[in-house]
mmCIF file of C-alpha atoms and ligand atoms in Angstrom:
data_model
loop_
_atom_site.group_PDB
_atom_site.id
_atom_site.type_symbol
_atom_site.label_atom_id
_atom_site.label_comp_id
_atom_site.label_asym_id
_atom_site.label_seq_id
_atom_site.Cartn_x
_atom_site.Cartn_y
_atom_site.Cartn_z
ATOM 1 C CA MET A 234 0.000 0.000 0.000
ATOM 2 C CA LYS A 235 1.010 3.608 -0.399
ATOM 3 C CA ILE A 236 0.293 6.844 1.404
ATOM 4 C CA ILE A 237 -0.523 9.806 -0.775
ATOM 5 C CA CYS A 238 -0.518 13.248 0.848
ATOM 6 C CA VAL A 239 -1.885 16.588 -0.234
ATOM 7 C CA GLY A 240 0.032 19.703 0.749
ATOM 8 C CA ARG A 241 -1.437 23.208 1.079
ATOM 9 C CA ASN A 242 -5.055 22.131 0.835
ATOM 10 C CA TYR A 243 -6.280 24.765 3.295
ATOM 11 C CA ALA A 244 -5.577 28.359 2.297
ATOM 12 C CA ASP A 245 -5.025 29.499 5.912
ATOM 13 C CA HIS A 246 -2.218 26.929 6.329
ATOM 14 C CA ALA A 247 -0.587 27.767 2.979
ATOM 15 C CA LYS A 248 -0.488 31.389 4.158
ATOM 16 C CA GLU A 249 0.995 30.647 7.590
ATOM 17 C CA LEU A 250 3.984 28.965 5.892
ATOM 18 C CA LYS A 251 4.146 31.789 3.313
ATOM 19 C CA ASN A 252 3.402 29.370 0.469
ATOM 20 C CA PRO A 253 1.242 30.426 -2.481
ATOM 21 C CA VAL A 254 -2.299 29.007 -2.652
ATOM 22 C CA PRO A 255 -1.949 26.271 -5.304
ATOM 23 C CA LYS A 256 -3.977 25.996 -8.515
ATOM 24 C CA GLU A 257 -3.755 22.209 -8.485
ATOM 25 C CA PRO A 258 -3.142 19.867 -5.543
ATOM 26 C CA VAL A 259 0.432 19.609 -4.228
ATOM 27 C CA ILE A 260 1.134 15.867 -3.930
ATOM 28 C CA PHE A 261 3.802 13.886 -2.109
ATOM 29 C CA MET A 262 4.035 10.377 -0.678
ATOM 30 C CA LYS A 263 5.140 8.551 2.425
ATOM 31 C CA PRO A 264 6.261 4.904 2.536
ATOM 32 C CA ASP A 265 4.240 2.351 4.539
ATOM 33 C CA SER A 266 7.013 2.348 7.186
ATOM 34 C CA ALA A 267 5.800 5.834 8.178
ATOM 35 C CA ILE A 268 2.634 4.456 9.770
ATOM 36 C CA ILE A 269 2.192 4.173 13.531
ATOM 37 C CA ARG A 270 -0.938 2.298 14.622
ATOM 38 C CA ASN A 271 -2.749 1.469 17.861
ATOM 39 C CA ASN A 272 -1.835 4.709 19.645
ATOM 40 C CA GLN A 273 1.818 3.690 19.876
ATOM 41 C CA PRO A 274 4.202 6.532 20.838
ATOM 42 C CA PHE A 275 6.031 8.738 18.345
ATOM 43 C CA PHE A 276 9.785 9.065 18.855
ATOM 44 C CA ILE A 277 11.370 12.373 17.818
ATOM 45 C CA PRO A 278 14.089 11.459 15.292
ATOM 46 C CA LYS A 279 17.687 12.513 15.929
ATOM 47 C CA PHE A 280 18.042 14.362 12.616
ATOM 48 C CA SER A 281 15.530 17.112 13.413
ATOM 49 C CA GLN A 282 15.259 19.852 16.024
ATOM 50 C CA ASN A 283 11.856 20.994 14.780
ATOM 51 C CA ILE A 284 9.207 18.325 14.222
ATOM 52 C CA HIS A 285 5.841 19.871 13.342
ATOM 53 C CA TYR A 286 2.442 18.251 13.803
ATOM 54 C CA GLU A 287 -0.166 18.534 11.026
ATOM 55 C CA VAL A 288 -3.563 16.995 11.766
ATOM 56 C CA GLU A 289 -5.321 15.687 8.658
ATOM 57 C CA LEU A 290 -8.366 13.679 7.633
ATOM 58 C CA VAL A 291 -7.424 10.429 5.915
ATOM 59 C CA LEU A 292 -9.317 8.503 3.233
ATOM 60 C CA LYS A 293 -8.989 4.743 2.958
ATOM 61 C CA ILE A 294 -9.231 3.502 -0.633
ATOM 62 C CA LYS A 295 -11.476 0.479 -1.096
ATOM 63 C CA LYS A 296 -11.421 -0.023 -4.856
ATOM 64 C CA ILE A 297 -8.802 -0.171 -7.603
ATOM 65 C CA GLY A 298 -8.933 2.973 -9.741
ATOM 66 C CA LYS A 299 -7.133 4.785 -12.523
ATOM 67 C CA ASN A 300 -8.226 8.085 -14.108
ATOM 68 C CA VAL A 301 -11.231 8.220 -11.798
ATOM 69 C CA SER A 302 -13.629 11.018 -12.648
ATOM 70 C CA GLU A 303 -14.649 13.383 -9.872
ATOM 71 C CA LYS A 304 -18.259 12.363 -10.330
ATOM 72 C CA TYR A 305 -17.553 8.734 -9.373
ATOM 73 C CA ALA A 306 -14.697 9.363 -6.927
ATOM 74 C CA ASN A 307 -16.924 8.848 -3.873
ATOM 75 C CA LYS A 308 -17.257 5.149 -4.764
ATOM 76 C CA TYR A 309 -13.538 4.665 -4.086
ATOM 77 C CA TYR A 310 -13.596 5.251 -0.311
ATOM 78 C CA ASP A 311 -16.081 4.490 2.413
ATOM 79 C CA HIS A 312 -14.028 5.091 5.562
ATOM 80 C CA ILE A 313 -12.562 8.325 6.867
ATOM 81 C CA GLY A 314 -9.972 8.550 9.607
ATOM 82 C CA ILE A 315 -7.591 11.026 11.130
ATOM 83 C CA GLY A 316 -3.831 11.090 11.378
ATOM 84 C CA ILE A 317 -0.785 13.282 11.815
ATOM 85 C CA ASP A 318 1.510 14.230 8.958
ATOM 86 C CA PHE A 319 4.677 14.750 11.020
ATOM 87 C CA THR A 320 7.136 17.009 9.244
ATOM 88 C CA ALA A 321 10.789 17.716 10.012
ATOM 89 C CA ARG A 322 10.301 21.413 9.265
ATOM 90 C CA ASP A 323 13.996 22.331 9.591
ATOM 91 C CA LEU A 324 14.991 19.626 7.126
ATOM 92 C CA GLN A 325 12.088 20.444 4.806
ATOM 93 C CA SER A 326 13.125 24.123 4.679
ATOM 94 C CA LYS A 327 16.661 23.146 3.654
ATOM 95 C CA LEU A 328 15.395 20.761 0.970
ATOM 96 C CA LYS A 329 12.920 23.342 -0.340
ATOM 97 C CA GLU A 330 15.647 25.987 -0.555
ATOM 98 C CA LYS A 331 17.718 23.680 -2.728
ATOM 99 C CA GLY A 332 14.719 22.585 -4.786
ATOM 100 C CA LEU A 333 15.175 18.979 -3.626
ATOM 101 C CA PRO A 334 12.438 16.394 -2.913
ATOM 102 C CA TRP A 335 10.819 16.452 0.557
ATOM 103 C CA GLU A 336 10.768 12.715 1.290
ATOM 104 C CA LYS A 337 13.305 12.699 4.117
ATOM 105 C CA ALA A 338 11.424 15.513 5.876
ATOM 106 C CA LYS A 339 7.965 14.012 5.362
ATOM 107 C CA GLY A 340 8.273 10.246 4.936
ATOM 108 C CA PHE A 341 10.614 9.187 7.728
ATOM 109 C CA ASP A 342 9.734 6.237 9.978
ATOM 110 C CA GLY A 343 6.855 7.051 12.298
ATOM 111 C CA SER A 344 5.827 10.204 10.448
ATOM 112 C CA ALA A 345 2.236 9.030 9.947
ATOM 113 C CA PRO A 346 0.405 8.087 13.171
ATOM 114 C CA LEU A 347 -3.003 6.828 12.161
ATOM 115 C CA GLY A 348 -6.193 6.643 14.216
ATOM 116 C CA LYS A 349 -9.378 4.601 13.947
ATOM 117 C CA PHE A 350 -11.573 4.992 10.882
ATOM 118 C CA ILE A 351 -15.278 5.711 10.823
ATOM 119 C CA SER A 352 -17.745 4.749 8.137
ATOM 120 C CA LYS A 353 -18.775 7.437 5.680
ATOM 121 C CA THR A 354 -22.381 6.457 6.349
ATOM 122 C CA ASN A 355 -22.007 7.903 9.876
ATOM 123 C CA ILE A 356 -21.122 11.316 8.487
ATOM 124 C CA LYS A 357 -24.017 13.562 7.493
ATOM 125 C CA ASP A 358 -22.182 15.876 5.119
ATOM 126 C CA LEU A 359 -18.679 15.182 3.815
ATOM 127 C CA THR A 360 -18.258 18.836 2.920
ATOM 128 C CA ASN A 361 -18.855 19.901 6.510
ATOM 129 C CA ILE A 362 -16.746 17.677 8.786
ATOM 130 C CA ASN A 363 -15.176 19.252 11.857
ATOM 131 C CA PHE A 364 -11.898 17.852 13.135
ATOM 132 C CA HIS A 365 -9.313 19.011 15.629
ATOM 133 C CA LEU A 366 -6.068 18.246 17.413
ATOM 134 C CA ASP A 367 -5.525 18.725 21.129
ATOM 135 C CA ILE A 368 -2.046 18.765 22.639
ATOM 136 C CA ASN A 369 -1.938 18.302 26.395
ATOM 137 C CA LYS A 370 -5.725 18.954 26.463
ATOM 138 C CA GLU A 371 -5.495 22.257 24.598
ATOM 139 C CA THR A 372 -6.877 22.608 21.069
ATOM 140 C CA VAL A 373 -4.087 23.683 18.701
ATOM 141 C CA GLN A 374 -5.612 22.960 15.275
ATOM 142 C CA LYS A 375 -9.208 23.025 14.113
ATOM 143 C CA GLY A 376 -10.421 22.306 10.621
ATOM 144 C CA ASN A 377 -13.569 21.886 8.595
ATOM 145 C CA THR A 378 -13.707 20.220 5.194
ATOM 146 C CA LYS A 379 -15.714 23.145 3.814
ATOM 147 C CA ASN A 380 -12.407 25.076 3.815
ATOM 148 C CA MET A 381 -10.521 22.574 1.660
ATOM 149 C CA LEU A 382 -9.243 23.976 -1.627
ATOM 150 C CA PHE A 383 -9.649 20.525 -3.224
ATOM 151 C CA SER A 384 -12.476 18.223 -2.083
ATOM 152 C CA PHE A 385 -11.984 14.517 -1.346
ATOM 153 C CA ASP A 386 -13.405 13.714 -4.790
ATOM 154 C CA ALA A 387 -11.242 16.288 -6.583
ATOM 155 C CA ILE A 388 -8.134 14.871 -4.876
ATOM 156 C CA ILE A 389 -8.980 11.309 -5.964
ATOM 157 C CA ALA A 390 -9.626 12.444 -9.529
ATOM 158 C CA HIS A 391 -6.332 14.329 -9.653
ATOM 159 C CA VAL A 392 -4.133 11.730 -7.957
ATOM 160 C CA SER A 393 -5.480 8.768 -9.952
ATOM 161 C CA GLN A 394 -4.302 10.348 -13.198
ATOM 162 C CA TYR A 395 -0.735 9.729 -12.023
ATOM 163 C CA PHE A 396 -0.931 6.859 -9.509
ATOM 164 C CA ALA A 397 -3.293 3.899 -9.778
ATOM 165 C CA LEU A 398 -5.252 3.586 -6.561
ATOM 166 C CA LYS A 399 -5.179 0.234 -4.812
ATOM 167 C CA ILE A 400 -7.254 -1.226 -2.020
ATOM 168 C CA GLY A 401 -5.905 -0.062 1.338
ATOM 169 C CA ASP A 402 -4.069 2.990 0.013
ATOM 170 C CA LEU A 403 -4.370 6.029 2.264
ATOM 171 C CA ILE A 404 -4.791 9.658 1.289
ATOM 172 C CA PHE A 405 -3.886 12.407 3.781
ATOM 173 C CA THR A 406 -6.029 15.331 2.696
ATOM 174 C CA GLY A 407 -4.124 18.344 4.039
ATOM 175 C CA THR A 408 -3.877 20.342 7.247
ATOM 176 C CA PRO A 409 -5.570 23.545 8.423
ATOM 177 C CA ALA A 410 -3.665 26.415 10.074
ATOM 178 C CA GLY A 411 -2.083 26.127 13.493
ATOM 179 C CA VAL A 412 0.830 23.772 12.837
ATOM 180 C CA GLY A 413 3.669 23.878 15.350
ATOM 181 C CA SER A 414 6.405 21.921 17.081
ATOM 182 C CA VAL A 415 6.008 18.878 19.309
ATOM 183 C CA ASN A 416 8.016 18.265 22.449
ATOM 184 C CA ILE A 417 8.908 15.153 24.404
ATOM 185 C CA ASN A 418 6.013 14.029 26.645
ATOM 186 C CA ASP A 419 3.328 15.855 24.660
ATOM 187 C CA GLN A 420 0.053 13.926 24.443
ATOM 188 C CA LEU A 421 -1.673 14.335 21.068
ATOM 189 C CA GLU A 422 -5.390 13.616 20.679
ATOM 190 C CA CYS A 423 -7.244 13.796 17.367
ATOM 191 C CA TYR A 424 -10.988 14.099 16.946
ATOM 192 C CA ILE A 425 -13.519 13.941 14.146
ATOM 193 C CA GLU A 426 -16.476 15.926 15.485
ATOM 194 C CA ASP A 427 -16.587 14.820 19.162
ATOM 195 C CA GLU A 428 -15.121 11.377 18.665
ATOM 196 C CA LYS A 429 -11.543 10.789 19.771
ATOM 197 C CA LEU A 430 -9.946 8.484 17.183
ATOM 198 C CA LEU A 431 -6.232 8.834 17.889
ATOM 199 C CA SER A 432 -4.272 9.448 21.083
ATOM 200 C CA PHE A 433 -0.535 8.982 21.574
ATOM 201 C CA ARG A 434 2.495 10.357 23.335
ATOM 202 C CA VAL A 435 5.675 11.953 21.979
ATOM 203 C CA LYS A 436 8.910 10.418 23.263
HETATM 204 ZN ZN1 ZN B 554 0.377 17.724 5.600
#
C-alpha cells in the first residue's frame, strides 16, 4: 500500500507557511514504514530539532482505480480517519531551498500516526466535517472540510491520473492552520467531530 498526501489544501495553512495558494493539488508520498498504529508513541528522530504536527483527515481507498472522474470518486472510499503528517520542518526548509524532494522531511519512519476509521455512512455531510487536534488537552488545530481547496473527490480524480489507486491505500487530505512543534512528553489527541480516534504520546 502507499500513502498519498496533499500539501497546502487549506488556504489558511498555505499562508501561515508563506506558500502560495496552489492551482492544483500539491502531492507527495510517504512509505508504509511511516505508519504508527494502535496509539503507539512517536519518537522524535535525531536528525531534526523541529518536528511539526499537522492533523489531517485520511481517506482509505477500497477499490482499484485509474483516471477516476470526480463524479464517481466517492465510490472509491467508504471510511474516513484522522492522522498526523509529522514534518521535520527544519529539514524540509533546507530541501525546499535547494529545490530537492521532501521525502526525508515528510516520509521518515513514524511520520504518519493513524487513528481509527469511521464509516462514511455515519457522516451527514462530507463537505462539513469538523476535526481538531488537542495537545496536552489544549486545542491547537481546528479544521472543517468546507475550507478545503480541493475536495476529497477532486483529490482522488487528480491523484489517480498519475498513480493507480489500490485497495488499502491512504490519502492524507491536508492540514488547516495552526501547525507547530512537538516536544517530548506531549500527548496528542485527534478528533472527528466529538469522537476521539487517535491518542498517543511523543517520546
Ligand atoms: Zn500535511
